[in-house]
Tab-separated table of C-alpha atoms in Angstrom:
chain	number	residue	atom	x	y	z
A	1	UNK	CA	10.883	-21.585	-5.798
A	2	UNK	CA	12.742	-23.194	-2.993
A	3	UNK	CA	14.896	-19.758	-1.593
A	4	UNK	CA	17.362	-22.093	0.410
A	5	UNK	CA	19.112	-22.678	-2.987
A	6	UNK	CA	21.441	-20.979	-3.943
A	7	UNK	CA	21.722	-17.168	-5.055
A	8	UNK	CA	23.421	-18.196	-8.254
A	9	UNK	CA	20.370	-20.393	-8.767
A	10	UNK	CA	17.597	-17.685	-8.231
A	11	UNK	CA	20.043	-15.191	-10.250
A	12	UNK	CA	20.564	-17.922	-13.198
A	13	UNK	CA	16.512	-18.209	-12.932
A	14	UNK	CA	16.286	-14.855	-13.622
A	15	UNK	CA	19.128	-14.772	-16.569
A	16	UNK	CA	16.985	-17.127	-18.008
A	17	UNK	CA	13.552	-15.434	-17.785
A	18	UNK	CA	15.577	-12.346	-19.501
A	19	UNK	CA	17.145	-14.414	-22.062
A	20	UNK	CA	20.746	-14.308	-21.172
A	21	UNK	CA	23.846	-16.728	-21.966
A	22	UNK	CA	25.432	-17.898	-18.767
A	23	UNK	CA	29.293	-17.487	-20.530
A	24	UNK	CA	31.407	-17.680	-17.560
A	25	UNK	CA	29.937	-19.750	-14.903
A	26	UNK	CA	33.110	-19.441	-13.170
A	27	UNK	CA	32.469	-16.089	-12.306
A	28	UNK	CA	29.015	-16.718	-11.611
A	29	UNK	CA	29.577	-19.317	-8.861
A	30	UNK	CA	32.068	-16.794	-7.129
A	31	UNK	CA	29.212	-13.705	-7.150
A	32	UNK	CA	26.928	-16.963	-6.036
A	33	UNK	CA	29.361	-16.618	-2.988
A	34	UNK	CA	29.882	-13.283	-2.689
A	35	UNK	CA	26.080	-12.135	-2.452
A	36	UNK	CA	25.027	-15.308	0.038
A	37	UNK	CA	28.597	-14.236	2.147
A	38	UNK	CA	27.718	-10.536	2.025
A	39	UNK	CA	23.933	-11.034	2.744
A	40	UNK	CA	24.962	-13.146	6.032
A	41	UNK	CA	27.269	-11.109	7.436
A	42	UNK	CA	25.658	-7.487	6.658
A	43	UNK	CA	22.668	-9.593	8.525
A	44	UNK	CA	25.180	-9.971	11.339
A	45	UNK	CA	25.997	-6.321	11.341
A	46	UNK	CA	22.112	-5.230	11.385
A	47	UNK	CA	21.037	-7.605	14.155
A	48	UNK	CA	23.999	-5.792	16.603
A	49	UNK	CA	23.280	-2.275	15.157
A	50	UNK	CA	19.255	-3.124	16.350
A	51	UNK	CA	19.952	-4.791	19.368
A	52	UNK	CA	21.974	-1.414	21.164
A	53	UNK	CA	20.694	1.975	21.951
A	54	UNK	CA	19.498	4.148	19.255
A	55	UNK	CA	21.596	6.626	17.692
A	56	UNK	CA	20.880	10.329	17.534
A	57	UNK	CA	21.922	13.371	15.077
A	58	UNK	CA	24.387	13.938	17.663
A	59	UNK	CA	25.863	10.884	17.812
A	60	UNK	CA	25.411	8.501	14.969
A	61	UNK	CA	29.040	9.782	13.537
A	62	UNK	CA	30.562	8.617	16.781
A	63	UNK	CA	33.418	6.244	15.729
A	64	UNK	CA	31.822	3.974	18.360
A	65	UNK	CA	28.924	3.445	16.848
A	66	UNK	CA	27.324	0.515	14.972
A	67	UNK	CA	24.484	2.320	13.408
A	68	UNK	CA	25.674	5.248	11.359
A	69	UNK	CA	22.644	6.852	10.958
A	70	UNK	CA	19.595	8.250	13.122
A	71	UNK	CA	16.330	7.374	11.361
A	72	UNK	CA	13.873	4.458	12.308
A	73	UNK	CA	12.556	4.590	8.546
A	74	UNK	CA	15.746	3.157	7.660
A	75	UNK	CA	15.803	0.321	10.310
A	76	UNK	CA	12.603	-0.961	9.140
A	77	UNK	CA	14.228	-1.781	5.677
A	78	UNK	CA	17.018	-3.810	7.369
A	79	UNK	CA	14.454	-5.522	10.046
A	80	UNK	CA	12.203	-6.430	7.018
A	81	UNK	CA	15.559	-7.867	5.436
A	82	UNK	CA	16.838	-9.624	8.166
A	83	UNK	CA	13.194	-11.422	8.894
A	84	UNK	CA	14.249	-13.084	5.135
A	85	UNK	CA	17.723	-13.879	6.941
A	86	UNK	CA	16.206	-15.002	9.772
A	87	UNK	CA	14.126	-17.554	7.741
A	88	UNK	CA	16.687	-18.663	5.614
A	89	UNK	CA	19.007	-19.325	8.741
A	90	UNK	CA	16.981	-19.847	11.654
A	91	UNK	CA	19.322	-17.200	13.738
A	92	UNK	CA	17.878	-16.071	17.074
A	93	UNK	CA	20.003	-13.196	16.969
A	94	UNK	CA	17.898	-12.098	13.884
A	95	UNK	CA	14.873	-12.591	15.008
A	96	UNK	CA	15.686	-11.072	18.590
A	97	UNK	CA	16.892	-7.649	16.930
A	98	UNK	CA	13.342	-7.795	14.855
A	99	UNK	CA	11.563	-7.708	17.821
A	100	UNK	CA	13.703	-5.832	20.138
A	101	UNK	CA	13.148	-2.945	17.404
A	102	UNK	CA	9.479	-3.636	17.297
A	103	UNK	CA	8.808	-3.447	20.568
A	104	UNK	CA	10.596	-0.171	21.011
A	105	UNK	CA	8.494	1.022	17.864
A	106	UNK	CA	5.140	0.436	19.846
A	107	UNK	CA	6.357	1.631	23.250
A	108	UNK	CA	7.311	4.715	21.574
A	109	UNK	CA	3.952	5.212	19.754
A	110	UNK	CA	2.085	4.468	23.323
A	111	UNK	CA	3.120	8.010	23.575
A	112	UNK	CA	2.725	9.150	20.531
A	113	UNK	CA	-0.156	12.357	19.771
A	114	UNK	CA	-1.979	11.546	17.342
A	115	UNK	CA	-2.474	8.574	18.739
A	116	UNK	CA	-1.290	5.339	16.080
A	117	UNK	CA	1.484	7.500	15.003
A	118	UNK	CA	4.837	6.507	14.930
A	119	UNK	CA	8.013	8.555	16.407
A	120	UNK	CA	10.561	8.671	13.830
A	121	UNK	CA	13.933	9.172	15.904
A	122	UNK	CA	13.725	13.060	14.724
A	123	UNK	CA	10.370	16.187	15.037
A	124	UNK	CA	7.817	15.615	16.850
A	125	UNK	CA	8.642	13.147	20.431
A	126	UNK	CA	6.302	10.596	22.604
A	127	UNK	CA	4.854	13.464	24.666
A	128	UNK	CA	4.723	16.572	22.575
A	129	UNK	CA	1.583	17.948	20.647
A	130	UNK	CA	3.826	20.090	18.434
A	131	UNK	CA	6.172	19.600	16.129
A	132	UNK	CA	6.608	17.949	12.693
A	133	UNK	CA	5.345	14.084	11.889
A	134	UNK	CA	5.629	12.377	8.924
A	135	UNK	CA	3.733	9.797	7.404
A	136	UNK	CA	6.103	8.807	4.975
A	137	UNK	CA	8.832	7.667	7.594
A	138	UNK	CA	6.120	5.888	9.133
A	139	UNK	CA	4.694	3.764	6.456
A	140	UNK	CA	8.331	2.836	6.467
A	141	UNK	CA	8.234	1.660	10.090
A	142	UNK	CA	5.041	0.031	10.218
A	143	UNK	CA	6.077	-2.134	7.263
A	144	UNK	CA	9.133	-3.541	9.684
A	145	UNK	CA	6.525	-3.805	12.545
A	146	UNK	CA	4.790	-5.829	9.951
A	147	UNK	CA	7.479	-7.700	8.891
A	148	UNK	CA	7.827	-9.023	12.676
A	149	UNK	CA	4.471	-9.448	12.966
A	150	UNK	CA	3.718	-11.920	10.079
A	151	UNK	CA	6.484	-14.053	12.089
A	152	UNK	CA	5.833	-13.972	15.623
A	153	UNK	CA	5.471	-18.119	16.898
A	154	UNK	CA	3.042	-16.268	20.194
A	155	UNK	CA	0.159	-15.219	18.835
A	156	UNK	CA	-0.759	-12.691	21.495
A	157	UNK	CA	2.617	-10.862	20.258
A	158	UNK	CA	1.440	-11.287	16.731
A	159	UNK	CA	-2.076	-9.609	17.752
A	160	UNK	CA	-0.055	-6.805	19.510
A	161	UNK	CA	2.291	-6.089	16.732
A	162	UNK	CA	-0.601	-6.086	14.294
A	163	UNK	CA	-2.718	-3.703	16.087
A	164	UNK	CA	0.105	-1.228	16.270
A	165	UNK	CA	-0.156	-1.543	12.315
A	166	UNK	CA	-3.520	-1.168	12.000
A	167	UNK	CA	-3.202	1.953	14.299
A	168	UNK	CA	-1.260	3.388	12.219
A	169	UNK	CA	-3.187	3.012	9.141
A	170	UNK	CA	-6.738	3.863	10.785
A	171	UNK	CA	-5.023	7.373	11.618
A	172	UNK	CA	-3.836	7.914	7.577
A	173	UNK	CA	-6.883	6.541	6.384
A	174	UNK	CA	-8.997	9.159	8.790
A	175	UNK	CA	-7.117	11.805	8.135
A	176	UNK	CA	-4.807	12.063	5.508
A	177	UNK	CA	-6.080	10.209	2.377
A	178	UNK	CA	-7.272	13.102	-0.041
A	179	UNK	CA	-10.806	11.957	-2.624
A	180	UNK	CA	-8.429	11.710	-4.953
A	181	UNK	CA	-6.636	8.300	-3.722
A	182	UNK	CA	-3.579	10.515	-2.847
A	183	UNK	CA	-2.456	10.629	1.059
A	184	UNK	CA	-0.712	13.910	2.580
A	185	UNK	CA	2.609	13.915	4.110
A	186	UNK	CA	0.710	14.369	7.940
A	187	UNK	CA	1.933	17.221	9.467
A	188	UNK	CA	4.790	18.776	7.119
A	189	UNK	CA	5.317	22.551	6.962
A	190	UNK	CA	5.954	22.251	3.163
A	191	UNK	CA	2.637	20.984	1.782
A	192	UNK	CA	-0.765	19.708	2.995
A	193	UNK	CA	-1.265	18.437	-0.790
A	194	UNK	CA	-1.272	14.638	-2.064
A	195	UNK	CA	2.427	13.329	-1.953
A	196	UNK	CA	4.205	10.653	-4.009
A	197	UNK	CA	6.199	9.704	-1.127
A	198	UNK	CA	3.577	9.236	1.535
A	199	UNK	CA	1.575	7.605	-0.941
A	200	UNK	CA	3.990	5.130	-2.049
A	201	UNK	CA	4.677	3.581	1.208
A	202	UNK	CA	1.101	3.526	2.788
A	203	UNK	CA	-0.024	2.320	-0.721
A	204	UNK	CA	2.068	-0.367	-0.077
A	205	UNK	CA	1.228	-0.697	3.627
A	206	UNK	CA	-2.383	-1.357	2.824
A	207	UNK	CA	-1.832	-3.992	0.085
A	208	UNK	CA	0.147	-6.021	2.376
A	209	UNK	CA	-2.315	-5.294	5.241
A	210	UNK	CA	-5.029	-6.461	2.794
A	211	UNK	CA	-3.217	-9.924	2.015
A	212	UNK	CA	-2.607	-10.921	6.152
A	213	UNK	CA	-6.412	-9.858	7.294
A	214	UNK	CA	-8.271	-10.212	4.559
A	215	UNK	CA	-10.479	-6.410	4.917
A	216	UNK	CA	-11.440	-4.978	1.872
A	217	UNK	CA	-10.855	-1.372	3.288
A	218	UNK	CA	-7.237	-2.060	3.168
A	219	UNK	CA	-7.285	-3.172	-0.857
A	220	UNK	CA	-9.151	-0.259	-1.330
A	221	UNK	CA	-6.932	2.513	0.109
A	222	UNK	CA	-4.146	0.594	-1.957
A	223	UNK	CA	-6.379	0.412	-5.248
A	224	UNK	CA	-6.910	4.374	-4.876
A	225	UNK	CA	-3.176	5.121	-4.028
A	226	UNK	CA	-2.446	3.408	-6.735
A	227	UNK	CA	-4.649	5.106	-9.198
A	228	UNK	CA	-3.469	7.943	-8.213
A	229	UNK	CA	0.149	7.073	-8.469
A	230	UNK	CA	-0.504	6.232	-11.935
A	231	UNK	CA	-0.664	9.641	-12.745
A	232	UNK	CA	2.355	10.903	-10.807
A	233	UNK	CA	5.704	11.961	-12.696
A	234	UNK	CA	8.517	11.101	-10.949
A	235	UNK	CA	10.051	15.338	-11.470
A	236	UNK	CA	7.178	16.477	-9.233
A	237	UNK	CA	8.840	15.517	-5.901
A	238	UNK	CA	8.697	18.843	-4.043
A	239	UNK	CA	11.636	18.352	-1.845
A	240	UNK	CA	14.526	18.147	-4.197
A	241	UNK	CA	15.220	18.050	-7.892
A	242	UNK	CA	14.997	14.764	-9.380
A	243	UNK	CA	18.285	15.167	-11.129
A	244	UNK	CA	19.800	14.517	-7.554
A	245	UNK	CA	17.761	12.112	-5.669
A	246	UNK	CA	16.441	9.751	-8.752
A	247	UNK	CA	17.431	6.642	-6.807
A	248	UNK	CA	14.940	7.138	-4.313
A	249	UNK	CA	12.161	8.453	-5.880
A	250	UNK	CA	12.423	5.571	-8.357
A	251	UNK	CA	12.907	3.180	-4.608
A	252	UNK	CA	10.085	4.382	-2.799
A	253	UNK	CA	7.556	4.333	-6.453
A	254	UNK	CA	8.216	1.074	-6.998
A	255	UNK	CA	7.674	-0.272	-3.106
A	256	UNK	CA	3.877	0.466	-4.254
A	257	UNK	CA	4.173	-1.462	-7.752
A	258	UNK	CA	5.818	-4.385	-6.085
A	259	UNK	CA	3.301	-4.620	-2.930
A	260	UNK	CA	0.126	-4.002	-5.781
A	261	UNK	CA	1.331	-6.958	-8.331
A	262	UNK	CA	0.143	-10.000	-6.029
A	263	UNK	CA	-2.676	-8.283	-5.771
A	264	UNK	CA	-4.060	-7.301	-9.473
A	265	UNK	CA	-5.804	-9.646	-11.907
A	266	UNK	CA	-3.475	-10.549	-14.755
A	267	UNK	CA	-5.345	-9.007	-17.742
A	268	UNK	CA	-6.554	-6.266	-16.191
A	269	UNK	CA	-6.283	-2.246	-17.093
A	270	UNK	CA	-5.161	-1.563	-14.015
A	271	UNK	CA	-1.686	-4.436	-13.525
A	272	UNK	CA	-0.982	-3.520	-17.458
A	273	UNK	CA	-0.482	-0.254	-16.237
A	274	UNK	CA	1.743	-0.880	-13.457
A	275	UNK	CA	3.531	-3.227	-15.296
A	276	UNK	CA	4.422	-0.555	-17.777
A	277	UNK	CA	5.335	2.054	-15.198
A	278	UNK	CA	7.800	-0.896	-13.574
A	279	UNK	CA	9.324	-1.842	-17.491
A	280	UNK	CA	10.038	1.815	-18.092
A	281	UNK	CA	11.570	2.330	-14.322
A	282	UNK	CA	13.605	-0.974	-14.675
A	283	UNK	CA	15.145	0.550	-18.176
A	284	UNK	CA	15.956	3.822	-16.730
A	285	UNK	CA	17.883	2.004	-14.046
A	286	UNK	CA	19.842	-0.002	-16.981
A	287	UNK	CA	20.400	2.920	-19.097
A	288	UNK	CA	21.190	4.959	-16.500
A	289	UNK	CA	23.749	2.653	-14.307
A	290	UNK	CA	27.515	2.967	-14.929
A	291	UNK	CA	30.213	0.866	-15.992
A	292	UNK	CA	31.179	0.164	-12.880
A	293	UNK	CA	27.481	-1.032	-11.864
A	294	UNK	CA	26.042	1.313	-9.842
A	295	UNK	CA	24.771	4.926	-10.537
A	296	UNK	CA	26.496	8.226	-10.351
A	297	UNK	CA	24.464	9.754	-7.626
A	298	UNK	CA	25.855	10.634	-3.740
A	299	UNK	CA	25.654	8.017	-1.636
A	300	UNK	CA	25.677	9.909	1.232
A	301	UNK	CA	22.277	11.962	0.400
A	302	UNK	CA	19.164	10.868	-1.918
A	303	UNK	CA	21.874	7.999	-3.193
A	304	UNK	CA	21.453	6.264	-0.437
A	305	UNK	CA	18.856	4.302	-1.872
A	306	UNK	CA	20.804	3.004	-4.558
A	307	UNK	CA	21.906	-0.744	-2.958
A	308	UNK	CA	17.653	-1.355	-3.175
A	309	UNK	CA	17.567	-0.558	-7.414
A	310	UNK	CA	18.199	-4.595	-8.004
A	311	UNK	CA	15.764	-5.456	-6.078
A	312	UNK	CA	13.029	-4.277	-8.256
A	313	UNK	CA	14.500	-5.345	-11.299
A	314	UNK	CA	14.537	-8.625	-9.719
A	315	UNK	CA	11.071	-8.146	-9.165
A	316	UNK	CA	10.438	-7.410	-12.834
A	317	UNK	CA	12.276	-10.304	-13.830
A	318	UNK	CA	9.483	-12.601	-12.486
A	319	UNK	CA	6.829	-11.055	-14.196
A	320	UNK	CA	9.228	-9.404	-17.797
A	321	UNK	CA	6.971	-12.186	-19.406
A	322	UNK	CA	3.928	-9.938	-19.236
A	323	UNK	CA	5.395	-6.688	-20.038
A	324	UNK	CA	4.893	-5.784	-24.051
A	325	UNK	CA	8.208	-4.490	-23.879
A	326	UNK	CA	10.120	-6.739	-22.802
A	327	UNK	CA	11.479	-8.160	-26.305
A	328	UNK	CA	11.997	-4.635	-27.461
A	329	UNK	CA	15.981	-4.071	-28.735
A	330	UNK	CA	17.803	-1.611	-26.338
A	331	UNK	CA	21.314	-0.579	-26.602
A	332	UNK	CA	23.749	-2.186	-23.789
A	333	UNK	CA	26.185	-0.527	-22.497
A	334	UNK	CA	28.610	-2.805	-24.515
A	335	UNK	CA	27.270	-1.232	-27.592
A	336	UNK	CA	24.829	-4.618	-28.204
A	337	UNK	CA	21.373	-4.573	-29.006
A	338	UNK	CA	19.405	-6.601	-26.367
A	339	UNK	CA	15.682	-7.129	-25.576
A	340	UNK	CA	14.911	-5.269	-22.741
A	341	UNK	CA	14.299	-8.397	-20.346
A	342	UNK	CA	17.348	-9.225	-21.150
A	343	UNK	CA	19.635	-5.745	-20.194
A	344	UNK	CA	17.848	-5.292	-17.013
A	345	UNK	CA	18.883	-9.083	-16.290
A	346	UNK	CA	22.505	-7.943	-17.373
A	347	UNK	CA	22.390	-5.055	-15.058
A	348	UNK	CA	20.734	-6.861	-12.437
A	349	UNK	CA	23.786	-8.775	-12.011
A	350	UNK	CA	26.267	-6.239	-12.552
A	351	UNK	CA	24.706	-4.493	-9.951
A	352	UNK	CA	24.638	-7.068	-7.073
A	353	UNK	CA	28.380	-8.206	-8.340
A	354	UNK	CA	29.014	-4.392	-7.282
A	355	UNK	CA	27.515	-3.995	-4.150
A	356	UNK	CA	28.605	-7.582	-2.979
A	357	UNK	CA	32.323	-6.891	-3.325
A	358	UNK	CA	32.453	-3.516	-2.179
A	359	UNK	CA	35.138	-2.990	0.992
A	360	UNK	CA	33.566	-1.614	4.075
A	361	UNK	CA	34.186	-0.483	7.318
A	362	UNK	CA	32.933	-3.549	9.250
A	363	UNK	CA	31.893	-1.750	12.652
A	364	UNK	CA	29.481	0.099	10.431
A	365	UNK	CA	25.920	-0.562	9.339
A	366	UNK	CA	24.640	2.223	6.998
A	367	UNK	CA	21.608	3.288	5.285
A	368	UNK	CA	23.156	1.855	1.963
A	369	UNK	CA	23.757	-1.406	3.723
A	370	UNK	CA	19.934	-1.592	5.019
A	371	UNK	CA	18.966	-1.117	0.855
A	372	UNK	CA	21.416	-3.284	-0.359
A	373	UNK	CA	19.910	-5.989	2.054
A	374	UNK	CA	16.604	-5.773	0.749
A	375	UNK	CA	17.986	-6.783	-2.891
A	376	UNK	CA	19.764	-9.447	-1.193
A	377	UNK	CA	16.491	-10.630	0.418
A	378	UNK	CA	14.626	-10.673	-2.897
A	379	UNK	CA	17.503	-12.697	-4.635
A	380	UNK	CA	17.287	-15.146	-1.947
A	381	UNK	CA	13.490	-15.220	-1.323
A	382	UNK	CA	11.851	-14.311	-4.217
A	383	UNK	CA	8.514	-12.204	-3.823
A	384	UNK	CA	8.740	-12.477	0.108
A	385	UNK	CA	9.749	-9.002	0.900
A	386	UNK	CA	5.599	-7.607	-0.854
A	387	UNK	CA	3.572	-11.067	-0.614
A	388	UNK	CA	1.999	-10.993	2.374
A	389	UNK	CA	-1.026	-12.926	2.557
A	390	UNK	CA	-3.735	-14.548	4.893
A	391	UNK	CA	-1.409	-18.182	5.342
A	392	UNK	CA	-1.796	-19.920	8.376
A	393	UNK	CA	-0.403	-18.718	11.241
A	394	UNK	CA	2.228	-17.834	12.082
A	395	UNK	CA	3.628	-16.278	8.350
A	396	UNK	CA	6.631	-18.882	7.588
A	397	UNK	CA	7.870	-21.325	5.231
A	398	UNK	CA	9.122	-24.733	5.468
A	399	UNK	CA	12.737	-23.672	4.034
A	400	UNK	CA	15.531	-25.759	4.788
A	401	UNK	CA	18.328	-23.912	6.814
A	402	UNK	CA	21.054	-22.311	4.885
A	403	UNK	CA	24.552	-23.354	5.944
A	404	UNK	CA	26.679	-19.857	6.865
């Protein structure tokens, strides 16, 4: 699929792969607008909030400040979002931010103990030997380093970037993936045990690590993390009740399914599975969202995750015609009975109509912005955000340049 068309095309794609009526293309056209305008300039926003100094706990509340939040986990989401902007527009101000970031990324790990690890903005500093360091926050960062990587037109930065990746990886894989396929949290005072969270985003690390160099050792951390997310229920999350942060449980999960699919035989035990886990995540999100199209959780805490739901139903919607559920009736909130495919189409949309005509402070890029992009991004660019594969050099496509 050509992404330079438009968003109402890729959405109308999708209506149709879920079985929906386009009624009103009136309105359609106008979200059509709204997403592609909202996208763009939230790109805009991003590309000045990773282009300045970094913000601190201290100071990210400062009216001043462009970046209204601390973390360098939650950059990576809008640098691997803004790499699909940059594509689609050929801005040099979005690809500058992207590697601006990186390159702090990999100065800061240069200090870094153990060495590959990442700093995360917060704990443990380039320097210090004590001190807390997570591995979740930093599968999150190494999959924006990536991200910039896969891009780079030098190939020496490429090489750079990508052994800062693999550095990264060769430390979890040495030290913190359990027998079981499950990887540890690194160095967290509440558990040495197998988490979802860590798991998740390495999981999905590896697969994408896989699909660019081609070594099996990657594919088969991912396989393992896999299999052993498989078996994890999304109420075991040890650091708060699921009740309260279900958005980003449901996020981070799902990063893992999305990264495995390009990557599992169709047919097989293992993509059935995952494709089951996805169909039942998908119709939680649709039962679950509200009339206004989003979900009733704080968007200031565990919420914050909730601008990223469309993007996996998106991401379900290319592949609804494998899942054995898919034609099964559910109730719509309108009181219909709808196959499945087709309500999380419906909600797909509702959802991105919400989140692209929200009002915003405009000298503020937040963590539900950086989500919200990523859905954006998989609108526009379908499957670009978790394909990465072994293409020729460097990792582009031959898109034709959006107008702005």
């Amino acid at each position: 699929m050509n992404p330079a068309r438009s968003a109402l095309t890729a959405l109308f794609c999708f209506v149709l792969i879920a079985g929906a009526q386009a009624e009103q293309p009136g309105e359609e056209e106008n979200l059509d607008r709204r997403v592609a305008a909202h996208f763009f300039a939230l790109s805009d926003l991003a590309a000045e909030a990773l282009s300045g100094e970094p913000t601190t706990n201290d100071n990210y509340r400062d009216p001043g400040r462009v970046r209204a939040y601390p973390q360098y986990f939650v950059d990576s989401y809008a640098v691997r979002a803004l790499a699909v902007a940059a594509d689609l527009t050929g801005s040099e101000s979005c690809r500058r931010a992207c590697r601006s970031w990186a390159d702090r990324m990999l100065a800061d790990q240069a200090g870094m103990a153990p060495a590959g690890a990442y700093y995360m903005n917060y704990h443990r500093k380039p320097g210090e030997t004590a001190g807390q360091w997570f591995v979740a926050d930093c599968g999150s960062i190494a999959m924006g380093v990536l991200a910039v990587a896969v891009r780079c037109t030098e190939p020496e930065f490429r090489d750079r970037y990508l052994e800062s990746v693999e550095s990264f990886i060769g430390l979890v894989m040495d030290n913190y993936v359990r027998p079981s396929g499950g990887i540890t949290d690194g160095i967290w005072n509440k558990s040495d045990d197998e988490w979802w969270c860590s798991t998740c985003l390495v999981t999905a690390l590896a697969f994408q690590l896989h699909g660019i160099t081609g070594e099996r050792k990657y594919l088969d951390t991912a396989l393992a993390g896999i299999d052993w997310l498989l078996g994890f229920e999304y109420d075991d999350t040890i650091l708060y009740d699921f009740e309260d942060g279900a958005p980003t449980t449901v996020f981070y999960v799902l990063e893992a399914y999305a990264a495995a699919l390009p990557y599992l035989a169709r047919g097989s035990v293992r993509r059935q599975k995952v494709i089951d886990r996805l169909s039942a995540s998908v119709e939680w999100m649709a039962d679950t969202q509200n009339a206004e199209g989003t979900w009733d959780y704080n968007p200031d805490n565990w919420g914050v995750k909730l601008g990223g739901l469309p993007c996996h139903m998106l991401i379900y919607g290319s592949i609804a015609q494998e899942d054995r559920n898919a034609e099964s009736a559910r109730l719509a909130l309108s009181g219909r009975l709808v196959p499945l495919k087709k309500l999380v189409g419906e909600s797909a949309a509702k959802a991105l109509d919400y989140f692209s005509g929200r009002k915003k402070d405009s000298r503020k890029f937040t963590q539900q912005d950086a989500f919200t992009m990523m859905s954006y991004a998989e609108l526009l660019c379908p499957g670009e955000l978790y394909s990465k594969t072994g293409r020729e050099f460097p990792f582009t496509r031959n898109y034709p340049k959006q107008q702005r």
